[in-house]
XYZ file of C-alpha atoms in Angstrom:
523
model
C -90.262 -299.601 -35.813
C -92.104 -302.250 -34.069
C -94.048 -304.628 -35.846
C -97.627 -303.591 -36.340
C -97.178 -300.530 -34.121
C -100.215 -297.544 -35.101
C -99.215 -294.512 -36.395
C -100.486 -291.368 -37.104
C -99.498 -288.819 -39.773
C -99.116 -285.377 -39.764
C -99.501 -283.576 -43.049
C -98.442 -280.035 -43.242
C -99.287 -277.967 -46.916
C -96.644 -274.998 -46.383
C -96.011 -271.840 -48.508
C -92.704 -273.534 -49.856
C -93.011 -277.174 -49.488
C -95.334 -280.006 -48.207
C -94.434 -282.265 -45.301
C -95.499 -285.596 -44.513
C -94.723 -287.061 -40.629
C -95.204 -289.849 -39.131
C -95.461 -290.156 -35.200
C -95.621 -292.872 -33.028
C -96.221 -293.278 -29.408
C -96.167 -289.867 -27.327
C -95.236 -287.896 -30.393
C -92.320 -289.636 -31.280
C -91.314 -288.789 -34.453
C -90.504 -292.377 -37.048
C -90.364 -291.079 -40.379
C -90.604 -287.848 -42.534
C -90.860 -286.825 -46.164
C -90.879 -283.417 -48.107
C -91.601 -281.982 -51.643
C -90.298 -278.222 -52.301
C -92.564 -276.296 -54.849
C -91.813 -272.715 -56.025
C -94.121 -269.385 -55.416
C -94.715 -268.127 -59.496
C -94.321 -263.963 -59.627
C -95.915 -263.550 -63.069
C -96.105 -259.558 -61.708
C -94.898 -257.191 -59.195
C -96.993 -258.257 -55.853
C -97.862 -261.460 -57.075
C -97.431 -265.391 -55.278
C -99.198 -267.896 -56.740
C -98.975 -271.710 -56.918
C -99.644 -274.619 -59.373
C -102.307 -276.171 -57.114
C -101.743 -279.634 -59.160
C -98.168 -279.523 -58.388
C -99.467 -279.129 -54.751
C -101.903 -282.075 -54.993
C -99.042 -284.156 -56.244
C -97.082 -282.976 -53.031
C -99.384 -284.258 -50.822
C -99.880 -287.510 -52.444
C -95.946 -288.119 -52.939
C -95.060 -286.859 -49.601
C -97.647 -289.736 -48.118
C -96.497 -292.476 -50.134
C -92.778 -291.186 -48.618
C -93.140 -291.382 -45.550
C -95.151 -294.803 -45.884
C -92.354 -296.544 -47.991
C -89.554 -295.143 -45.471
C -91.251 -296.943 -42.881
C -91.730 -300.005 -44.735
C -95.849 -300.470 -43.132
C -98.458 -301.913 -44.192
C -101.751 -299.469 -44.832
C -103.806 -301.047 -41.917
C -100.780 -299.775 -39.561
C -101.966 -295.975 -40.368
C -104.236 -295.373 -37.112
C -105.427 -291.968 -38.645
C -104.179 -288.746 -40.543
C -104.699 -284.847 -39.615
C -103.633 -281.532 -42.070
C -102.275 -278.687 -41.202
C -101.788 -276.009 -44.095
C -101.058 -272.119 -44.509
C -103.578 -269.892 -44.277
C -105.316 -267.482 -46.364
C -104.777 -269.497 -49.990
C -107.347 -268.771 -52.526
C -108.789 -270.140 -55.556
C -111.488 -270.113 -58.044
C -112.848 -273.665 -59.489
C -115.185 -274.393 -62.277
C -118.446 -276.244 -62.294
C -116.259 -279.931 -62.704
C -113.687 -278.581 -59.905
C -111.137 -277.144 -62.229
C -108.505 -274.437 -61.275
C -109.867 -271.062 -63.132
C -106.930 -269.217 -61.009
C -103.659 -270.528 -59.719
C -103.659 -270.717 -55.733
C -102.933 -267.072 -54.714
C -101.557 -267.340 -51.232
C -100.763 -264.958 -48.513
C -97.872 -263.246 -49.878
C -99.748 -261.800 -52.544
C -100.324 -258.042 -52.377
C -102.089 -257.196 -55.650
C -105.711 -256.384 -53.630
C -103.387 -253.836 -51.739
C -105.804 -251.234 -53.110
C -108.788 -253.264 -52.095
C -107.464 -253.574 -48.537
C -106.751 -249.610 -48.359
C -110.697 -249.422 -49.442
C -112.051 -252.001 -47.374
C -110.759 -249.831 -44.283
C -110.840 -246.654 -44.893
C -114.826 -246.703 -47.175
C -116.622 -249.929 -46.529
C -116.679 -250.277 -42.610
C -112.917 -252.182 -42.756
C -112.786 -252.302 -38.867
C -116.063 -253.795 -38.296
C -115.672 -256.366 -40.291
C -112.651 -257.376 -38.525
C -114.505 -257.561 -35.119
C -116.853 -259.910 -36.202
C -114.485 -261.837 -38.369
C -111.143 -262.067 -36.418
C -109.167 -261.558 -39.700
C -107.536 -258.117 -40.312
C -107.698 -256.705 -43.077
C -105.289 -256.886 -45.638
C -104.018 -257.887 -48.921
C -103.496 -261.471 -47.649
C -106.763 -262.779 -46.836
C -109.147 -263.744 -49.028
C -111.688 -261.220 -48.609
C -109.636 -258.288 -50.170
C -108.671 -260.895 -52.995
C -112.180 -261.841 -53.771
C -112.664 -258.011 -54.067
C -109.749 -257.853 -56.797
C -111.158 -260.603 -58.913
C -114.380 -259.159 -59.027
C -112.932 -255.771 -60.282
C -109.961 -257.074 -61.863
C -111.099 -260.743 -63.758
C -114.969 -260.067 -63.807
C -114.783 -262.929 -66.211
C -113.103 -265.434 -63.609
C -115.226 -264.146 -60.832
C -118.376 -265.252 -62.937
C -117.251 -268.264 -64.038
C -116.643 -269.231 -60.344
C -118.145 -272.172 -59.054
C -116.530 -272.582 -56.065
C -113.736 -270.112 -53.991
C -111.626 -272.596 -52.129
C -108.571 -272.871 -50.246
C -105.685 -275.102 -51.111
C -106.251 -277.408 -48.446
C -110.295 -277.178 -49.151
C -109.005 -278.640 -52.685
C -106.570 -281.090 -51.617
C -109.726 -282.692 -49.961
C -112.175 -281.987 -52.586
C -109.651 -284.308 -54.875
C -109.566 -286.503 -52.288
C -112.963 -287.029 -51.364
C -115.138 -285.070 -54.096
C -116.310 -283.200 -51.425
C -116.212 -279.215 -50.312
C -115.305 -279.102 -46.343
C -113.742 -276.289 -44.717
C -112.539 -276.316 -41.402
C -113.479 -273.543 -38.782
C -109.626 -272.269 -38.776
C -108.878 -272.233 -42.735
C -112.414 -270.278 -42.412
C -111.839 -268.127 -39.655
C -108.932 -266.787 -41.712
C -110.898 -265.644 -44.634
C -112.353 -262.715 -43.739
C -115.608 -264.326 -44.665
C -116.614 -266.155 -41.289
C -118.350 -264.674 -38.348
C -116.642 -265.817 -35.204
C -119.830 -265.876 -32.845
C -121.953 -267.743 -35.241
C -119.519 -269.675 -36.575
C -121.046 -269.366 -39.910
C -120.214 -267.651 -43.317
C -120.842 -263.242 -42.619
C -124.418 -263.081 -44.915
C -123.548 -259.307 -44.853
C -120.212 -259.757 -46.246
C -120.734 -262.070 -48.980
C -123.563 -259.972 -50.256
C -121.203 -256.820 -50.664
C -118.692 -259.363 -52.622
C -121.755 -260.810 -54.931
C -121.332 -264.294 -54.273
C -123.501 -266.377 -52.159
C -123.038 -269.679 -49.567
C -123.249 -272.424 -52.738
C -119.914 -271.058 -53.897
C -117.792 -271.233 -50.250
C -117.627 -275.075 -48.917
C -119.400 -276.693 -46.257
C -118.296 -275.642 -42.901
C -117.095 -277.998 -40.206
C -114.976 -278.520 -37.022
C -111.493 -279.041 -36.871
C -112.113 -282.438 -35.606
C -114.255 -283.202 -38.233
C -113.555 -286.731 -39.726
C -113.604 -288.263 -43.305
C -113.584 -291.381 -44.561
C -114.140 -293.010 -48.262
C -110.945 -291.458 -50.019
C -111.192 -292.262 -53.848
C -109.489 -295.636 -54.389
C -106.825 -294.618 -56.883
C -105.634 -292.147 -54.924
C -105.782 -294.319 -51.864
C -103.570 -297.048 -53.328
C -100.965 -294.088 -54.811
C -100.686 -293.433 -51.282
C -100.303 -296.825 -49.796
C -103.428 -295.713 -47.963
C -106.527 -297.695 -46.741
C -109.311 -295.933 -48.335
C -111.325 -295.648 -45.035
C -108.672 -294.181 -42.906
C -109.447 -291.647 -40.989
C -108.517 -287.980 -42.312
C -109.446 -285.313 -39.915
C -109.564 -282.168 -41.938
C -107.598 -280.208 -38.610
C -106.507 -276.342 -39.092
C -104.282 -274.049 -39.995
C -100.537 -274.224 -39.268
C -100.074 -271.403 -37.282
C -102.705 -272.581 -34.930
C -101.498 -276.102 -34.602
C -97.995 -274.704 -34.171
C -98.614 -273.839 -30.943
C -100.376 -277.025 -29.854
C -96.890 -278.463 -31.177
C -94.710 -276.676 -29.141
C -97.132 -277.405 -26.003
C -98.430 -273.468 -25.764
C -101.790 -274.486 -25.092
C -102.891 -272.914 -21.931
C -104.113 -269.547 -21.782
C -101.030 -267.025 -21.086
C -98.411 -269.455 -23.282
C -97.370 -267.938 -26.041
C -95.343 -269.381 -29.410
C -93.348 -267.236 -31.469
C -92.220 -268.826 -34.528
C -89.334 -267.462 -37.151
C -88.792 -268.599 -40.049
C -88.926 -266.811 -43.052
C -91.617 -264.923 -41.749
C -92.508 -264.891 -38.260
C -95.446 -264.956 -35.590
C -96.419 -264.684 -31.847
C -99.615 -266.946 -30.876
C -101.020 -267.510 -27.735
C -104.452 -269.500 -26.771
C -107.912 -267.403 -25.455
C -110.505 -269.690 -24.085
C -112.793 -267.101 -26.076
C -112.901 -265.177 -28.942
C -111.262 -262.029 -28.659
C -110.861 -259.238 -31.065
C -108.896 -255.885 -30.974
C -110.529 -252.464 -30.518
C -107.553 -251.355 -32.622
C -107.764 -254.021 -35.395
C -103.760 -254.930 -34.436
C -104.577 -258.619 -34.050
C -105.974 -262.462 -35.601
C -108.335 -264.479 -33.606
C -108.427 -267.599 -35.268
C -110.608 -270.859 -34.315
C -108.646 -274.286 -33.173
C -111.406 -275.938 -30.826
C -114.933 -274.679 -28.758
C -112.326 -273.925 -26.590
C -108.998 -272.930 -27.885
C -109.023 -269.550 -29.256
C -105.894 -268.652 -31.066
C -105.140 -264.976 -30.591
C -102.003 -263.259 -32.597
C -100.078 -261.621 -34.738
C -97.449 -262.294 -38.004
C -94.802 -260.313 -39.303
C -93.542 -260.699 -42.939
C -89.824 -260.050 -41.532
C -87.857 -262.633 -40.139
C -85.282 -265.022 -41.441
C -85.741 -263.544 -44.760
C -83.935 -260.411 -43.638
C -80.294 -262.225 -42.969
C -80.963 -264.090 -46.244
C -81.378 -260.364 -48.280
C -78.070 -260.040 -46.238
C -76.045 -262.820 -47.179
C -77.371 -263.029 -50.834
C -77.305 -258.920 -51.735
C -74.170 -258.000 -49.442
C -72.589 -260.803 -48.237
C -70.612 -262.323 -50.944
C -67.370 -261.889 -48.629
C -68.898 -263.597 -45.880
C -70.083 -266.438 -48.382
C -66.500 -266.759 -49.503
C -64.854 -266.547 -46.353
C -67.652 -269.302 -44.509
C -66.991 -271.535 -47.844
C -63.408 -271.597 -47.001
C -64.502 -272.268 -43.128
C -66.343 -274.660 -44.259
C -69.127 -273.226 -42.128
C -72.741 -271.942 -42.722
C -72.475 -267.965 -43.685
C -75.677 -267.568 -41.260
C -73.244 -268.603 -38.579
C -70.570 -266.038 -39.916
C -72.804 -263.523 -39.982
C -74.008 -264.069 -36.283
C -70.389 -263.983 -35.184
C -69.649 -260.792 -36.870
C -73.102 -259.426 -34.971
C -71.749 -260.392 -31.607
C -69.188 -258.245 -32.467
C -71.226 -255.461 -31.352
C -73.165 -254.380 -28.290
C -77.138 -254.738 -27.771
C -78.322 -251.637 -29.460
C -75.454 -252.051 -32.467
C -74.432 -248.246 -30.957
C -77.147 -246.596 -32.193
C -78.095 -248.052 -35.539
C -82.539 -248.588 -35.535
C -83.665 -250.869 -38.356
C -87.585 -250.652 -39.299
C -87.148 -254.097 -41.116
C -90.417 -254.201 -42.998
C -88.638 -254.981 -46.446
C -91.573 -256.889 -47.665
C -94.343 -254.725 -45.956
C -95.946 -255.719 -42.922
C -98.644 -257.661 -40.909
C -98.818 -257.664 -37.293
C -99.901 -255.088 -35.703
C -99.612 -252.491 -38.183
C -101.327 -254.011 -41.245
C -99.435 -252.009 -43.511
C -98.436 -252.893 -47.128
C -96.616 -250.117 -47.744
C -94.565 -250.090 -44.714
C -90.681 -250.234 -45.981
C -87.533 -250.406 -44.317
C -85.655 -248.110 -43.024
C -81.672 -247.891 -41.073
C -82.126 -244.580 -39.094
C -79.031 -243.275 -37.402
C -76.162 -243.860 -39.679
C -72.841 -242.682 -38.519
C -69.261 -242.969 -39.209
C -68.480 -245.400 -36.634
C -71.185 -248.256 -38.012
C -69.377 -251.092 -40.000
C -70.795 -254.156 -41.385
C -71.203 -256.154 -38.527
C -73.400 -252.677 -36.737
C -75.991 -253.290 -39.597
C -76.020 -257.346 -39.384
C -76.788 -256.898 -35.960
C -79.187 -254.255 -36.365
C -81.265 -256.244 -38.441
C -81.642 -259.110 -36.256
C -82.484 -256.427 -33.629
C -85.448 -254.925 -35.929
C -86.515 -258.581 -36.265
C -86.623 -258.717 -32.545
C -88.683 -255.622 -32.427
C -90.820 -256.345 -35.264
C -91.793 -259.802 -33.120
C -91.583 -257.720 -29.443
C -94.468 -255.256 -31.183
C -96.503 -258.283 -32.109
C -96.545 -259.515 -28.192
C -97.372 -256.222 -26.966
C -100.491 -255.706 -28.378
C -101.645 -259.530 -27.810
C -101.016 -258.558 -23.954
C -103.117 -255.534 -24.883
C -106.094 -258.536 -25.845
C -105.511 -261.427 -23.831
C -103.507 -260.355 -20.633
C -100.006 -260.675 -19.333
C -98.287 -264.087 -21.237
C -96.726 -266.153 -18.813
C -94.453 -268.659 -21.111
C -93.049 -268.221 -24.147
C -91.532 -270.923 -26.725
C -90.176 -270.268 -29.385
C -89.308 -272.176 -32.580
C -88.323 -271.747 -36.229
C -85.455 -271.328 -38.618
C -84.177 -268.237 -36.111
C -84.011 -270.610 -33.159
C -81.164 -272.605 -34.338
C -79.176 -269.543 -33.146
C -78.599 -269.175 -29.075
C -77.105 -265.555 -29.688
C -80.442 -264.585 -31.507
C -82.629 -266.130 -29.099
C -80.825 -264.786 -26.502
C -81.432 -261.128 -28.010
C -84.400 -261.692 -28.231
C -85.161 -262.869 -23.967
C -83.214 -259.552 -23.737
C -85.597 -257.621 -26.084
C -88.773 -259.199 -24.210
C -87.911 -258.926 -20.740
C -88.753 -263.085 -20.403
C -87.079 -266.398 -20.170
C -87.849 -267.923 -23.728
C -87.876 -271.754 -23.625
C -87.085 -273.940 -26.608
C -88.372 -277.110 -26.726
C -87.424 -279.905 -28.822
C -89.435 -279.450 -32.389
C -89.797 -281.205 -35.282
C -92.136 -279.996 -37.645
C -94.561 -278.677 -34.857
C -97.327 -277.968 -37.267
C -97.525 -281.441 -38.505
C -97.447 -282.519 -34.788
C -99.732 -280.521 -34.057
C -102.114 -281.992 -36.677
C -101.464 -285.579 -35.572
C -102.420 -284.347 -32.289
C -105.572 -283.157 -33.511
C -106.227 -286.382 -34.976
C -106.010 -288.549 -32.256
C -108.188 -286.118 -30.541
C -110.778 -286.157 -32.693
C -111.010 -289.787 -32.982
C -110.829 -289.856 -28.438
C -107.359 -291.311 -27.783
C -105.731 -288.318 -26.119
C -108.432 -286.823 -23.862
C -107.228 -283.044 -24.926
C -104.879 -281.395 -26.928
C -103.245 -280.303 -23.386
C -102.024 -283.592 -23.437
C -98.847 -282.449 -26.279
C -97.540 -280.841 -23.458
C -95.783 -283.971 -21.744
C -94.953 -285.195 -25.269
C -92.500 -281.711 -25.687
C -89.333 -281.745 -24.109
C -87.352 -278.246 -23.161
C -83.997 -278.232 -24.724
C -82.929 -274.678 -23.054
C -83.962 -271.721 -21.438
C -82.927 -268.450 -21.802
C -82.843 -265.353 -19.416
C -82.970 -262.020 -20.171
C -79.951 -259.741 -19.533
C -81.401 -256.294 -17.325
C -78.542 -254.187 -19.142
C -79.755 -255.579 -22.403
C -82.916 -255.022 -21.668
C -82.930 -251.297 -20.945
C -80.754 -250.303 -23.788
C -83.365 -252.630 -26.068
C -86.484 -250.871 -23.644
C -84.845 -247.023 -24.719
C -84.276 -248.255 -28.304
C -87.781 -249.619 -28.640
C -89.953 -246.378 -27.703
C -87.818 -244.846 -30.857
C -88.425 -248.033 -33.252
C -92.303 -247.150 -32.188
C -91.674 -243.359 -32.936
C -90.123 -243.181 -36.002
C -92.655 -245.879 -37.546
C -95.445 -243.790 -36.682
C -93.581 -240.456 -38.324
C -92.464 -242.625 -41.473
C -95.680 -243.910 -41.943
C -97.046 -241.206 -44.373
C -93.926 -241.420 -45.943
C -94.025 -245.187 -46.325
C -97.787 -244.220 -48.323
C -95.345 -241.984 -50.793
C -92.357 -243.815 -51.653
C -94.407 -247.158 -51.994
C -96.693 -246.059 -54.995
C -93.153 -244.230 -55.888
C -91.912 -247.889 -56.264
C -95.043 -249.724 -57.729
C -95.335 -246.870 -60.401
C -91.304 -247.858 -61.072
C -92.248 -251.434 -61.191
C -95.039 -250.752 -63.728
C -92.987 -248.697 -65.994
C -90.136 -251.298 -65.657
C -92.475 -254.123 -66.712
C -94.001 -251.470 -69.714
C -90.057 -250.963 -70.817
C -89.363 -254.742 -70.992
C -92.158 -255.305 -72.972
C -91.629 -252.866 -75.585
């Protein structure tokens, strides 16, 4: 890099791994550096995380990126975070973990969510908080402390985030930004302020949640030790910045009202940007805060990438052998064997909800489903089917955000998924739209550096990414496609809306199972 050139780095705290990227001039990214950490499933429904192991993430993945650049700590113009949403965890009075970080995969409030909605005014809450409810968020997983680890819920000084901790270790300070907040199910969007009416029917009150800020929000005065492990000037700039699905989508340059991002990865989500808050009358979508006037409003689904991995791992030990042999990825197998077969894979629906799902249904105990079975299907019918359910699953989310925000006007897309022209291709064809892909990398840590040099006035608005994002390819939708996917969908809408009781049955069916299995072990 040039001598004594500025940078700016993006950090990114991620279900599965933290990411640490530098970016120079126009977004340009120098240098990059990752730590993987694993998701602990001490019970059925459970994801936690070491938050120390975390910590160290952040600090190591710093230092990385530092040392692959070779700089010297005066050449670090500023640094903005990014991390998941909807973490929690309890600390004691000296800022101790009493919990491990429970993130957003974690489903044990399931029965606190299904109360929340259906006894204690569920929907409302929603409206004025933007976060629907479910096992994820912390709201319902407050709830299951309380009734659950009465203990841990007393001996709480402080419910935080793991990004809210990351800084509090940093700094010795509690900040949250509006976006982690807005997330919570604890934060009134009009007000921007903690919901007094909520937190009194949890128990806890406004000394135990952190200080509330804007995304832009700047700190300074990082502990020296800490500083120096990270080759770090202790008064550079950290701007605390948002969540990562939010500043995903200023990554990817879908900024402007009516551009939508739809990212899949493991999991997946469709974004797009409100200039004002907007909720759903039918509770189907997030509105999460990114600036006074970006409004992110959306939707995730908990199926996406995950599904072709359950395929490969669970039924695709030929394919593995046969790609080895190749000397090819089995993903790419698989997607051959899928093209194989006509849009619609002849009749074969997939519900793919094989961990439960988000957006728009906000149901845990949704579970998949292959309807139509026949003869004729082989192997490649059902890989293709599930990368059609996928589709579907992410086509759902979009429809009800037009439902909120109006008609969306451009969509990019990014992720894992979009390595894949055939799937992205399916999925213009699902849509009815040109998709464009622009040239990512690591859009939520972009994002964040973006943020940053916002905050501190160099780039006069986050619109500003846009130029900085270059479009690799477009893709058109294919009308015949399209109709067969626009027949096929109305059904995938049908039969969830039959199955749903069903889902109710066979899901405390499988927990009971679990239970029992977990009883038998033990014995």
């Amino acid at each position: 890099m040039k001598a004594k050139q500025q940078i700016v780095i993006g950090v990114d705290i991620g279900t599965t791994s933290t990411k640490a990227v530098a970016f120079g001039e126009q977004g340009r990214t120098l240098a990059s550096h990752a730590m993987d950490y694993p998701i602990i499933q001490q019970h059925p429904g459970w994801a936690e995380q070491d938050p120390e192991e975390i910590f160290s993430a952040v600090v190591q993945t710093v230092n990385g990126v530092i040392s692959k650049l070779n700089i010297a700590s005066s050449q670090v113009k500023a640094i903005g975070f990014s991390a998941a949403m909807h973490s929690l965890m309890a600390l004691d009075v000296s800022g101790r973990p009493l919990t491990r970080c429970i993130i957003w995969a974690d489903n044990r409030s399931v029965g606190q969510a299904d109360r929340l909605l259906r006894e204690w005014n569920g929907l409302d809450i929603y409206k004025r908080t933007g976060t629907p409810i479910h096992p994820m968020s912390p709201l319902p997983k407050l709830l299951w402390l309380k009734e659950e680890q009465l203990d841990v819920f007393r001996q709480a000084h402080k419910f935080v985030s793991i990004k809210e901790y990351v800084l509090y270790r940093l700094y010795g300070q509690y900040v949250v930004d509006y976006s982690i907040a807005s997330a919570t199910g604890l934060f009134r969007l009009d007000t921007l302020d903690w919901d007094a009416d909520v937190l009194e029917f949890l128990g806890i009150t406004r000394a135990q949640l952190s200080s509330l800020v804007p995304t832009t929000h700047i700190l300074r005065g990082m502990k020296k030790e800490l500083a120096e492990q990270m080759g770090l000037h202790p008064d550079v700039p950290v701007v605390v910045g948002a969540s990562d699905g939010v500043l995903a989508n200023v990554g990817v340059g879908a900024i402007l009202p009516g551009e939508a991002a739809i990212t899949i990865g493991t999991s997946g989500a469709v974004r797009t940007i409100s200039p004002v808050q907007k909720t759903d009358e039918k509770g189907r979508t997030f509105c999460y805060a990114l600036s006074p006037n970006h409004w992110v409003v959306g939707g995730p689904t908990n199926n996406g990438g995950i599904l072709l991995r359950w395929l490969r791992d669970e039924f695709g030990s030929q394919e593995r052998e046969v790609a080895k042999k190749l000397g090819i990825d089995p993903y790419d197998l698989l997607t051959k064997y899928a093209e194989r077969v006509p849009a619609g894979s002849e009749g074969l629906l997939f519900l793919p909800f094989l961990s439960g799902e988000r957006a728009p249904y906000w149901n845990a105990n949704a579970r998949g489903t292959f309807f139509g079975i026949s003869l004729h299907h082989k192997r490649e019918h059902f890989i293709r089917a599930v990368m059609e359910g996928v589709c579907m699953s992410v086509f759902s989310v979009a429809l009800a955000i037009r439902d909120v925000t109006g008609p969306l006007s451009e969509i990019r897309v990014s992720g894992g998924f979009a390595k894949s022209p055939f799937w992205r291709q399916m999925l213009a064809d699902m849509m009815g739209k040109e998709l464009l892909v622009p040239e990512t990398h690591e859009a939520s840590a972009l994002g964040a550096a973006a943020l940053a040099l916002y905050a501190l006035g160099d780039i006069p608005s986050l619109d500003t990414v846009k130029t900085w994002v270059h479009i690799l390819s477009r893709h058109v939708p294919n009308e015949k496609n399209t109709l067969i996917y626009s027949e096929l969908f109305d059904m995938y809408m049908r039969l969830y809306d039959r199955l749903k009781d069903e889902f109710d049955v066979i899901a405390s069916f499988q927990r009971k199972d679990s239970a029992l299995c977990v009883m038998t072990k033990s014995v």
